[in-house]
Amino acid sequence: MDGRDAPAPAGVTIYEVAQRAGVSIATVSRALRGTGPVADATREKVMRAVEELRFTPSRAGVSLAEGRHAANGIVFPNLSGPYFAEVLIGYEEVASELGRSVVILSTKGRGAVRDLVRELAGRVDGLAVFGSTVPGDVVDELVASGLPLVLISHAGRPGAMTLRSENAAPARALAAHLLGHGHRAFAFLGAPYATGDDVDERWQGVRGVLGGAVEPVATAEYTVEAGYEAALRLLGGRRRPEAVICSDDEVALGAILAAEHLGLPVPHEVALTGWDDIMAARHARPALTTVRQPMRELGAQAARALDRLIAGGRAEPGHRTLDTELIIRGSCGPHPPGRSLS
Amino acid sequence: MDGRDAPAPAGVTIYEVAQRAGVSIATVSRALRGTGPVADATREKVMRAVEELRFTPSRAGVSLAEGRHAANGIVFPNLSGPYFAEVLIGYEEVASELGRSVVILSTKGRGAVRDLVRELAGRVDGLAVFGSTVPGDVVDELVASGLPLVLISHAGRPGAMTLRSENAAPARALAAHLLGHGHRAFAFLGAPYATGDDVDERWQGVRGVLGGAVEPVATAEYTVEAGYEAALRLLGGRRRPEAVICSDDEVALGAILAAEHLGLPVPHEVALTGWDDIMAARHARPALTTVRQPMRELGAQAARALDRLIAGGRAEPGHRTLDTELIIRGSCGPHPPGRSLS
DNA sequence: TTGTACGCGTTATCAC
DNA sequence: GTGATAACGCGTACAA
């Protein structure tokens, strides 16, 4: 026994493998990647040397030679709620299938976003960016740089591909459904921060149907906590709305808690709706009427689109919208038994 | 006007910058990284050229020359629940502060974990690995490779650093508290899958205090859904326990839903406890008695420890345990008013 | 089928 | 202060 199978010195190079196998580095490379012909016997020797030396090609070396990183980046604001986490799951899964690693960047509470994004852009072959996570001029810079880019839930930017779920149409359907329940005074809890983002589109859709009967109410952010705080004030004040349409499920969950705290039965005293259909929406009491958005699919499609863009697919559609589904549960008002409910 | 400020061809090299600035690449490098002396006037010229050409050093080139990736990896099973997402948040935040990108790898439902981990290991300077995400021999291989490694919530492996929150002690405290409520028949919902992991330690702690009075009950996984399903059977069957100690908050949340479904008031008919103190624990009804674990801090410390290990800090402690806190809320039984509750 | 040699983009060590 | 130039580790024409 010798010490050759001891812990690899972390820096085994292709040269050492070549030497040990008694061949050239070109042959080692060919044997390993299956490019070009290699005699069976030779491949055997190479493989053995690779095993013994625990050789793994240096990623930096490969990247430099190949001219690619085999990695995708993704920029999101935070991972506190289920939404971004779910999209990330779909993104990572597909990217992984396509042989690409995923480098993440969270911008929430970050100062030097521009530099961080540049740094990230430099180590990936393509980037997925959520709307409102990066300043507009930084996005423009990315577009101009030619880096394959997919904007998720973004208002859209000339030259960049955009991917999002539909908002306006289901928002209108949701509003119409609430009208069907007989509600007449509405609030939209979680008023949009930026024009053109997902929440803004939902708000526009809702207002298109309800007109002056709906009032926008801001929340500090789109979280359960913030929804709870804002709903406490909204529902506790005079002129309480009959129905509260929330920007998303988390805000709605907070609103349910606020209603309970105030002793207001949902949906009898106040109706509520969310958006996204996160796991907890089904488990809330009452179960949350919401709009299901294919979160994982959003991430998955982003990864796939990026792969195509990287491969050189110029003909990529500039804009893609995923379907959503109105999910009627108990929080929006009483329904005849036996209907819907999932 | 000329076309020089058009979109950078994505492949601007240091040579082009040097040529445009009328200096050598060495000078460009020095000017950019502040290493070595550069005349002010020269620096000026270089910077201008850099701006005009939108030059960003190739990450692969830098990595190869520097011999490091400036990136950390992290391996987790999934991101469906808040637990791993929270740890990841803390990890990414600190890594980012330390100038390191974060490359993620999810192993849930993945076949070729070994290859994926190798691939990941090849593109980072250090790796954080959650327990039970990677086969033991793969961990051994990583340790042997000399790659800086932090095992999170792991049973421990000779040669690798381990970081986790305490389990046994708070588990005993929790069990004692439940005994104080007068409960006498217990179930541990979410029985451990692997010996030595977090849940196993909790189970051991609980059993140490309750002995034969507690029965382990398995769940399909540690999720709300699985907890609900298993609790439905457990609470619906004969010999229903008086108190159910759950492996974590998500399982406990599912158990609360099951109890409600069965018309069993919590905590009066059945007491429940969770673990982790995820956001939803505070909002559950009744609010969940649980053990608070510093999830983000776990990630943050992992990133910091890794940074030290990478810097060459040999004297790194082999094992580090973070404190937890028993959070008494309403789900474990009636408390005299005015006490605790957060 | 295999080996030689060059290129990938930077960093850093020397001379000047 | 500045400029050649040798690594860094690998992929791959091209030659043999």
XYZ file of C-alpha atoms (C1' of nucleotides) in Angstrom:
716
model
C 0.000 0.000 0.000
C 1.197 3.429 -0.781
C -0.205 6.840 0.037
C -1.599 7.566 -3.370
C -5.173 7.157 -2.363
C -4.786 9.601 0.481
C -6.778 12.815 0.484
C -6.251 14.514 -2.835
C -4.164 17.670 -2.440
C -7.167 19.519 -3.752
C -5.168 20.612 -6.738
C -4.872 17.582 -8.955
C -4.423 18.719 -12.519
C -4.946 17.019 -15.797
C -1.186 16.831 -16.186
C -0.791 14.590 -13.191
C -3.509 12.342 -14.471
C -1.895 12.229 -17.870
C 1.467 11.384 -16.417
C 0.101 8.657 -14.196
C -1.853 7.146 -17.055
C 1.127 7.442 -19.347
C -0.713 9.495 -21.936
C -1.024 13.114 -22.958
C -3.435 15.613 -21.453
C -5.297 15.715 -24.749
C -6.109 12.052 -24.395
C -7.207 12.498 -20.821
C -9.506 15.292 -21.866
C -10.953 13.273 -24.706
C -11.448 10.233 -22.546
C -13.200 12.248 -19.899
C -15.528 14.235 -22.074
C -16.105 11.661 -24.736
C -14.983 13.998 -27.448
C -12.851 12.382 -30.086
C -11.732 8.746 -30.326
C -9.915 6.924 -27.543
C -8.873 3.307 -27.530
C -10.678 1.224 -24.942
C -7.468 0.184 -23.266
C -6.325 3.769 -23.069
C -9.604 4.984 -21.670
C -9.291 2.283 -19.069
C -5.897 3.534 -17.944
C -7.073 7.105 -17.857
C -10.126 6.297 -15.827
C -8.077 4.396 -13.324
C -5.699 7.309 -12.916
C -8.626 9.654 -12.528
C -10.106 7.475 -9.820
C -6.878 7.090 -7.943
C -6.071 10.744 -8.060
C -9.673 11.804 -7.459
C -9.319 14.167 -10.323
C -11.975 16.760 -11.022
C -11.336 19.254 -13.799
C -10.841 22.753 -12.454
C -14.008 24.672 -13.099
C -12.137 27.891 -13.791
C -9.926 26.185 -16.308
C -12.869 24.600 -18.060
C -14.825 27.835 -18.086
C -11.954 29.748 -19.527
C -11.302 27.207 -22.238
C -14.942 26.593 -23.060
C -15.838 30.235 -22.877
C -18.870 29.593 -20.721
C -19.717 29.197 -17.065
C -22.381 26.506 -17.163
C -24.188 28.550 -14.565
C -27.303 30.682 -14.382
C -27.964 33.530 -12.032
C -31.157 34.670 -10.415
C -31.914 37.933 -8.650
C -34.792 38.158 -6.202
C -35.690 40.538 -3.393
C -35.864 37.979 -0.591
C -36.808 34.423 0.286
C -38.945 35.074 3.314
C -42.218 34.094 1.753
C -43.173 31.060 -0.317
C -43.503 32.919 -3.594
C -39.889 33.556 -4.496
C -38.816 30.311 -2.915
C -41.207 28.389 -5.129
C -40.056 30.138 -8.269
C -36.482 29.450 -7.249
C -37.240 25.773 -6.794
C -38.545 25.515 -10.331
C -35.619 27.490 -11.675
C -32.968 25.467 -9.936
C -34.555 22.170 -10.866
C -34.613 22.870 -14.573
C -31.260 24.593 -14.605
C -29.786 21.564 -12.889
C -31.332 19.246 -15.450
C -29.753 21.345 -18.150
C -26.379 21.016 -16.491
C -26.236 24.508 -15.132
C -25.503 25.570 -11.590
C -27.523 28.347 -10.022
C -25.987 31.404 -8.422
C -28.349 33.458 -6.302
C -28.475 37.088 -5.315
C -30.849 38.610 -2.839
C -31.240 42.367 -3.041
C -33.462 43.024 -0.051
C -31.803 45.551 2.193
C -28.709 45.602 0.031
C -26.899 48.812 -0.739
C -24.614 48.226 -3.684
C -27.081 46.358 -5.853
C -25.491 47.600 -9.047
C -22.105 46.168 -8.167
C -23.566 42.942 -6.888
C -25.505 42.449 -10.091
C -22.442 43.154 -12.194
C -20.445 40.693 -10.193
C -23.170 38.107 -10.647
C -23.504 38.826 -14.348
C -19.819 38.145 -14.730
C -20.042 34.588 -13.508
C -23.079 33.277 -15.341
C -24.208 32.613 -18.881
C -27.654 34.002 -18.310
C -29.673 35.812 -15.717
C -33.232 35.773 -14.426
C -34.291 38.951 -12.703
C -37.452 39.583 -10.770
C -39.179 42.871 -11.334
C -38.441 45.639 -8.875
C -35.262 44.092 -7.569
C -32.886 46.044 -9.712
C -32.872 49.700 -10.831
C -34.014 50.311 -14.384
C -30.688 51.560 -15.635
C -28.971 48.480 -14.314
C -31.386 46.367 -16.299
C -30.637 48.477 -19.338
C -26.969 47.912 -18.786
C -27.556 44.175 -18.638
C -29.584 44.246 -21.817
C -26.904 46.297 -23.530
C -24.214 43.909 -22.403
C -25.846 41.201 -24.449
C -26.119 38.795 -21.547
C -29.093 36.484 -22.018
C -31.742 37.847 -19.733
C -35.213 36.900 -18.585
C -37.233 39.398 -16.647
C -39.752 37.744 -14.366
C -42.918 39.570 -13.390
C -41.477 42.685 -14.839
C -43.186 45.556 -16.581
C -41.125 44.762 -19.652
C -38.049 46.283 -21.157
C -37.236 46.656 -24.824
C -34.673 44.117 -25.842
C -35.246 41.804 -22.902
C -37.526 38.844 -22.635
C -40.296 39.033 -20.089
C -42.065 36.186 -18.350
C -45.026 36.575 -16.060
C -48.401 35.237 -15.034
C -51.564 36.947 -16.145
C -52.922 39.483 -13.700
C -55.524 41.805 -15.154
C -57.920 39.180 -16.479
C -58.123 37.077 -13.317
C -58.323 40.273 -11.306
C -61.415 41.218 -13.240
C -62.870 37.751 -12.819
C -62.199 37.924 -9.106
C -63.895 41.298 -8.803
C -66.860 40.049 -10.747
C -67.136 37.046 -8.490
C -67.189 39.261 -5.430
C -69.895 41.401 -6.957
C -71.832 38.206 -7.452
C -71.696 37.687 -3.715
C -73.492 40.969 -3.284
C -70.540 42.864 -1.890
C -70.630 46.545 -2.742
C -67.868 48.261 -0.751
C -64.307 47.106 -1.418
C -60.744 47.691 -0.370
C -57.609 46.598 -2.190
C -55.145 45.778 0.533
C -51.504 45.990 -0.485
C -51.658 48.849 -2.943
C -49.009 48.701 -5.690
C -45.637 50.326 -5.102
C -44.524 50.466 -8.695
C -46.475 50.913 -11.855
C -46.422 47.953 -14.167
C -45.534 45.300 -11.634
C -47.745 42.325 -10.844
C -49.650 43.965 -8.034
C -50.254 47.047 -10.097
C -51.774 44.971 -12.875
C -54.032 43.262 -10.373
C -55.096 46.574 -8.971
C -55.819 47.945 -12.433
C -57.902 44.908 -13.261
C -59.886 45.141 -10.067
C -60.464 48.838 -10.388
C -61.554 48.389 -13.964
C -64.513 46.377 -12.737
C -65.261 47.976 -9.401
C -64.476 51.582 -10.235
C -64.971 53.930 -7.344
C -66.302 51.156 -5.137
C -62.787 50.001 -4.347
C -60.263 51.886 -2.311
C -56.514 51.159 -2.331
C -54.915 50.613 1.041
C -51.179 50.363 1.424
C -49.206 47.836 3.458
C -45.645 48.305 4.615
C -44.664 45.295 2.537
C -46.273 42.175 1.158
C -46.029 40.017 4.240
C -48.337 38.446 6.806
C -47.159 40.906 9.437
C -47.683 43.959 7.303
C -51.031 42.665 6.108
C -52.104 42.115 9.679
C -51.125 45.609 10.766
C -52.774 47.337 7.852
C -55.917 45.217 8.055
C -56.239 45.964 11.749
C -56.497 49.646 10.951
C -58.660 49.129 7.918
C -61.168 46.784 9.517
C -61.112 48.522 12.849
C -61.907 51.923 11.417
C -65.191 53.466 10.400
C -66.491 52.613 6.939
C -65.286 49.057 6.982
C -65.369 47.473 3.502
C -67.518 44.429 2.869
C -64.795 42.731 0.938
C -61.029 43.056 0.989
C -59.079 42.069 -2.092
C -55.493 41.483 -1.075
C -52.417 41.903 -3.211
C -51.298 38.379 -2.369
C -51.932 35.441 -0.071
C -49.537 36.521 2.613
C -51.214 39.853 3.045
C -54.563 38.061 3.016
C -53.410 35.677 5.709
C -52.502 38.663 7.826
C -55.913 40.173 7.142
C -57.646 37.011 8.287
C -55.755 37.199 11.561
C -56.705 40.836 11.948
C -60.347 40.071 11.318
C -60.243 37.342 13.891
C -58.543 39.604 16.347
C -61.308 42.136 15.839
C -63.980 39.523 16.242
C -65.166 39.813 12.664
C -66.193 36.468 11.206
C -64.848 35.816 7.731
C -66.566 35.813 5.296
C -69.816 36.817 6.985
C -68.722 40.172 8.325
C -65.956 40.724 5.886
C -64.931 38.780 2.791
C -61.299 38.302 1.831
C -59.310 37.140 -1.146
C -55.626 36.525 -1.799
C -53.399 35.810 -4.771
C -50.821 33.112 -5.635
C -52.380 30.106 -3.936
C -49.473 29.355 -1.675
C -49.716 26.210 0.420
C -51.064 28.033 3.447
C -53.980 29.446 1.456
C -55.658 26.070 1.390
C -55.079 25.584 5.082
C -56.260 28.955 6.282
C -59.544 29.205 8.109
C -61.597 29.967 6.237
C -59.752 28.597 3.254
C -58.625 31.419 1.048
C -60.245 32.298 -2.238
C -57.310 33.189 -4.420
C -55.799 33.154 -7.889
C -53.476 30.291 -8.487
C -50.268 31.263 -10.150
C -47.876 28.577 -11.451
C -44.929 29.654 -9.350
C -42.608 26.743 -9.978
C -43.516 26.735 -13.612
C -42.532 30.367 -13.783
C -39.068 29.477 -12.572
C -38.883 26.415 -14.764
C -39.810 28.343 -17.876
C -37.357 31.069 -17.041
C -34.583 28.492 -16.896
C -35.668 26.922 -20.150
C -35.999 30.221 -21.950
C -32.577 31.219 -20.743
C -31.144 27.987 -22.019
C -32.557 28.724 -25.442
C -31.295 32.267 -25.417
C -27.846 31.090 -24.438
C -27.906 28.495 -27.178
C -28.390 31.408 -29.519
C -32.118 31.231 -30.116
C -32.723 34.714 -31.389
C -36.329 33.956 -32.248
C -37.255 33.928 -28.605
C -40.632 35.549 -27.977
C -40.235 38.850 -26.265
C -43.013 38.237 -23.856
C -44.683 35.213 -22.394
C -47.663 35.065 -20.070
C -48.635 32.044 -18.017
C -52.218 31.178 -17.257
C -53.688 31.469 -13.817
C -56.756 29.968 -12.243
C -59.353 31.486 -9.994
C -59.667 29.296 -6.931
C -62.934 29.806 -5.099
C -62.824 28.752 -1.475
C -64.631 29.932 1.595
C -63.135 33.319 2.381
C -64.981 35.330 -0.247
C -68.502 34.547 0.889
C -70.950 31.680 1.361
C -71.366 29.291 -1.534
C -74.052 26.682 -2.076
C -72.743 23.396 -0.682
C -71.214 20.924 -3.065
C -69.821 23.576 -5.304
C -66.165 24.236 -5.930
C -63.955 24.136 -2.864
C -60.618 22.480 -3.303
C -20.074 60.541 -32.045
C -18.718 57.137 -32.816
C -19.969 53.693 -32.002
C -17.626 53.052 -29.138
C -20.213 53.432 -26.429
C -22.499 50.927 -28.069
C -23.366 47.720 -26.240
C -20.144 46.079 -25.202
C -19.473 42.996 -27.319
C -19.610 41.087 -24.067
C -16.025 40.024 -24.544
C -13.909 43.053 -23.815
C -10.532 41.911 -22.564
C -7.870 43.592 -20.583
C -5.781 43.804 -23.738
C -8.259 46.047 -25.472
C -8.389 48.289 -22.462
C -4.621 48.429 -22.332
C -4.346 49.260 -25.981
C -6.958 51.979 -25.792
C -5.329 53.507 -22.746
C -1.933 53.201 -24.321
C -0.471 51.152 -21.482
C 0.318 47.518 -20.747
C -2.112 45.014 -19.315
C -0.069 44.920 -16.152
C -0.785 48.554 -15.570
C -4.460 48.101 -16.235
C -4.592 45.315 -13.725
C -2.741 47.354 -11.118
C -4.894 50.400 -11.697
C -8.048 48.382 -11.352
C -7.196 46.392 -8.290
C -5.108 49.017 -6.553
C -2.207 46.646 -6.274
C 1.126 48.286 -6.939
C 1.878 51.911 -7.851
C 0.248 53.724 -10.750
C 0.712 57.375 -11.701
C -2.445 59.404 -11.282
C -2.462 60.459 -14.880
C -2.086 56.868 -16.003
C -4.815 55.655 -13.734
C -7.015 58.324 -15.216
C -6.432 57.092 -18.746
C -7.048 53.512 -17.747
C -10.268 54.312 -15.968
C -11.545 56.210 -18.940
C -10.812 53.307 -21.246
C -12.505 50.949 -18.821
C -15.600 53.114 -18.772
C -15.775 53.519 -22.503
C -15.276 49.854 -23.166
C -17.491 48.772 -20.278
C -14.778 46.409 -19.255
C -15.416 43.841 -16.571
C -12.669 41.348 -15.830
C -13.592 37.852 -16.900
C -14.536 35.902 -13.821
C -13.029 32.713 -15.177
C -9.773 34.428 -15.895
C -9.637 35.975 -12.467
C -10.523 32.708 -10.775
C -7.855 30.844 -12.647
C -5.186 33.397 -11.871
C -6.207 33.953 -8.283
C -6.731 30.309 -7.625
C -10.068 30.870 -5.988
C -13.711 31.222 -6.967
C -14.929 33.833 -4.528
C -18.019 31.702 -4.188
C -19.565 29.459 -1.567
C -21.872 26.555 -2.148
C -24.753 25.266 -0.115
C -26.552 21.942 -0.335
C -30.053 21.558 1.046
C -32.867 19.088 0.474
C -35.505 21.596 -0.644
C -36.845 25.085 -0.164
C -40.504 24.287 0.278
C -40.687 25.211 3.920
C -39.427 28.229 5.819
C -36.630 26.435 7.601
C -34.109 25.949 4.825
C -35.117 29.202 3.196
C -34.343 31.089 6.402
C -30.983 29.450 6.805
C -30.215 30.224 3.198
C -31.114 33.876 3.738
C -28.611 34.171 6.545
C -25.992 32.314 4.569
C -26.343 34.395 1.449
C -26.370 37.648 3.344
C -23.099 37.033 5.126
C -21.436 35.430 2.142
C -22.361 38.469 0.109
C -20.892 40.782 2.712
C -17.714 38.788 2.544
C -17.572 39.192 -1.198
C -18.617 35.680 -2.045
C -21.354 34.569 -4.373
C -23.603 31.705 -3.392
C -24.196 28.672 -5.549
C -27.093 26.494 -4.507
C -27.901 22.838 -4.931
C -31.156 21.180 -4.027
C -31.020 17.426 -3.656
C -34.679 16.612 -3.120
C -35.811 14.119 -5.704
C -32.446 14.232 -7.401
C -30.825 11.104 -8.719
C -27.164 11.805 -9.309
C -26.477 13.614 -6.063
C -22.873 12.506 -6.008
C -22.103 14.030 -9.370
C -24.020 17.174 -8.619
C -22.132 17.677 -5.395
C -18.810 17.107 -7.123
C -19.721 19.598 -9.772
C -20.693 22.105 -7.113
C -17.573 21.454 -5.088
C -15.523 22.253 -8.145
C -16.815 25.768 -8.458
C -16.669 27.008 -4.888
C -14.093 27.715 -2.217
C -16.164 26.218 0.538
C -19.342 24.283 1.058
C -22.161 24.183 3.578
C -24.065 20.924 3.638
C -27.230 20.137 5.503
C -27.406 16.817 7.229
C -29.147 14.023 5.366
C -28.859 15.649 1.970
C -25.803 13.817 0.853
C -24.701 10.195 1.297
C -22.092 9.627 3.973
C -19.382 8.504 1.620
C -19.833 11.618 -0.467
C -19.309 13.689 2.651
C -16.194 11.666 3.379
C -14.981 12.350 -0.096
C -15.497 16.048 0.417
C -13.648 15.980 3.694
C -10.809 14.056 2.105
C -10.625 16.521 -0.746
C -9.671 19.196 1.707
C -12.419 21.536 0.609
C -13.484 23.778 3.499
C -16.702 22.265 4.727
C -19.364 23.077 7.271
C -21.933 20.456 8.088
C -25.188 21.978 9.256
C -27.467 20.028 11.551
C -25.399 16.999 10.922
C -24.571 14.105 13.172
C -20.915 15.027 12.815
C -18.107 13.628 10.792
C -14.484 13.364 11.793
C -12.472 16.025 10.070
C -15.405 18.259 9.236
C -16.795 21.135 11.193
C -20.347 20.808 12.409
C -22.809 23.553 13.199
C -26.206 23.028 14.736
C -28.757 24.185 17.243
C -29.210 22.377 20.501
C -31.886 19.727 20.511
C -31.751 17.353 23.431
C -31.820 19.905 26.242
C -34.776 21.936 24.974
C -36.521 18.689 24.118
C -36.240 17.651 27.743
C -37.438 21.047 28.897
C -40.366 20.822 26.553
C -41.306 17.377 27.803
C -41.045 18.553 31.389
C -43.276 21.490 30.633
C -45.902 19.199 29.167
C -45.756 16.986 32.223
C -46.361 20.128 34.249
C -49.613 20.552 32.374
C -50.695 17.224 33.664
C -50.478 15.379 30.367
C -49.624 11.714 30.737
C -50.020 10.064 27.344
C -47.788 11.379 24.559
C -47.000 10.919 20.933
C -43.980 12.162 19.036
C -45.250 13.004 15.592
C -42.630 12.988 12.882
C -40.434 10.165 14.104
C -36.770 10.486 13.068
C -35.629 8.976 9.785
C -31.950 8.971 10.488
C -30.058 8.511 13.703
C -28.121 11.530 14.825
C -30.045 14.161 12.899
C -31.896 17.028 14.550
C -35.196 15.251 14.861
C -33.542 12.193 16.291
C -31.881 14.283 18.980
C -35.219 15.842 19.832
C -36.818 12.463 20.019
C -34.067 11.142 22.257
C -34.438 14.114 24.562
C -38.169 13.730 24.799
C -38.017 10.016 25.367
C -35.404 10.507 28.030
C -37.952 12.372 30.095
C -41.177 10.658 29.140
C -39.919 7.135 28.756
C -42.613 4.676 27.764
C -45.293 7.342 27.960
C -44.378 8.617 24.521
C -44.922 6.789 21.305
C -43.157 7.664 18.045
C -45.407 8.175 15.042
C -43.992 8.563 11.584
C -44.972 11.097 8.953
C -44.274 10.762 5.261
C -42.115 13.867 5.445
C -41.775 16.954 7.596
C -44.483 19.028 5.970
C -47.884 20.446 6.832
C -49.549 17.978 4.489
C -47.783 14.961 5.889
C -48.366 16.146 9.430
C -52.040 16.555 8.704
C -52.387 13.095 7.244
C -50.540 11.369 10.038
C -52.275 13.350 12.760
C -55.637 12.500 11.281
C -54.913 8.836 11.791
C -53.278 9.323 15.155
C -55.965 11.531 16.664
C -58.811 9.718 14.986
C -57.739 6.324 16.279
C -58.324 4.648 19.602
C -55.952 5.554 22.415
C -55.565 9.145 21.419
C -52.618 10.843 23.163
C -53.187 13.812 25.426
C -50.263 15.680 23.986
C -48.521 15.496 20.637
C -44.928 16.637 20.389
C -44.169 17.341 16.771
C -40.821 17.102 15.054
C -41.159 20.639 13.754
C -43.608 23.493 13.299
C -44.795 22.444 9.903
C -45.836 19.034 11.093
C -47.465 20.691 14.097
C -49.399 23.048 11.863
C -50.716 20.053 10.005
C -51.655 18.418 13.297
C -53.621 21.486 14.355
C -55.595 21.286 11.144
C -56.242 17.600 11.701
C -57.435 18.237 15.242
C -59.759 20.912 13.987
C -61.033 18.627 11.281
C -61.799 16.002 13.909
C -63.510 18.529 16.136
C -60.896 18.262 18.854
C -60.237 21.598 20.531
C -56.540 22.398 20.997
C -55.208 22.400 23.650
C -58.200 21.214 25.684
C -58.742 17.878 24.028
C -55.247 17.516 22.713
C -52.127 19.572 23.324
C -49.585 20.214 20.582
C -46.059 21.528 20.266
C -43.791 22.315 17.335
C -40.142 23.170 16.764
C -38.274 25.991 14.989
C -40.621 28.895 15.632
C -41.276 29.686 12.033
C -43.347 32.779 11.325
C -46.594 30.831 11.049
C -46.150 29.377 14.528
C -47.027 32.667 16.114
C -50.029 33.086 13.871
C -51.501 29.638 14.260
C -54.636 29.205 16.293
C -53.947 28.434 18.964
C -50.484 29.945 18.766
C -47.900 27.224 18.766
C -45.726 26.356 21.715
C -42.388 25.634 20.150
C -38.619 25.810 20.436
C -37.097 28.791 18.754
C -34.075 27.994 16.681
C -31.920 30.796 15.240
C -32.342 29.771 11.637
C -30.808 32.772 9.938
C -28.013 32.831 12.449
C -27.283 29.243 11.590
C -26.748 30.228 7.987
C -24.827 33.350 8.917
C -22.452 31.452 11.163
C -21.952 28.787 8.550
C -20.857 31.464 6.085
C -18.541 33.062 8.604
C -16.995 29.788 9.676
C -16.426 28.876 6.077
C -14.735 32.182 5.477
C -12.348 31.475 8.311
C -11.671 27.968 7.122
C -10.959 29.232 3.636
C -8.634 31.876 5.023
C -6.716 28.988 6.472
C -7.928 29.064 10.037
C -6.946 25.620 11.118
C -7.909 26.252 14.711
C -11.571 26.165 13.813
C -13.642 24.439 16.488
C -14.878 21.122 15.266
C -18.324 21.574 16.603
C -20.511 24.515 17.435
C -23.975 24.506 18.966
C -26.357 27.435 18.930
C -28.735 28.146 21.752
C -32.456 27.721 21.422
C -35.344 29.078 23.406
C -38.489 27.399 24.600
C -41.433 29.499 23.487
C -44.562 28.821 25.485
C -47.746 29.776 23.713
C -51.273 28.465 23.828
C -51.126 25.126 22.062
C -49.599 23.090 24.864
C -52.298 23.695 27.457
C -53.986 26.439 29.454
C -51.713 28.885 31.249
C -52.591 31.375 33.943
C -53.357 34.684 32.225
C -50.605 37.260 32.045
C -47.875 34.730 31.764
C -45.589 34.293 28.793
C -47.272 34.395 25.399
C -45.375 36.171 22.669
C -5.547 6.637 -32.164
C -2.476 9.874 -29.911
C 0.588 13.886 -28.877
C 2.151 18.838 -29.489
C 1.240 23.368 -28.945
C -1.553 27.322 -28.679
C -5.362 30.062 -26.788
C -8.689 31.438 -23.113
C -8.231 36.304 -19.664
C -6.058 37.515 -15.437
C -2.673 38.082 -11.851
C 1.763 38.798 -10.298
C 6.889 38.592 -10.547
C 10.665 40.590 -12.357
C 13.459 43.568 -14.752
C 13.884 48.190 -16.494
C 6.102 53.808 -12.584
C 5.835 50.723 -16.109
C 6.166 46.756 -19.282
C 7.348 42.008 -20.663
C 6.227 37.519 -19.464
C 5.453 33.358 -16.910
C 1.982 30.920 -14.656
C -3.037 29.267 -13.737
C -5.788 24.461 -15.800
C -8.047 23.037 -19.499
C -9.926 22.289 -24.522
C -8.810 21.440 -29.030
C -6.990 22.300 -33.848
C -3.446 20.215 -36.159
C 0.115 17.098 -36.993
C 1.851 12.631 -36.685
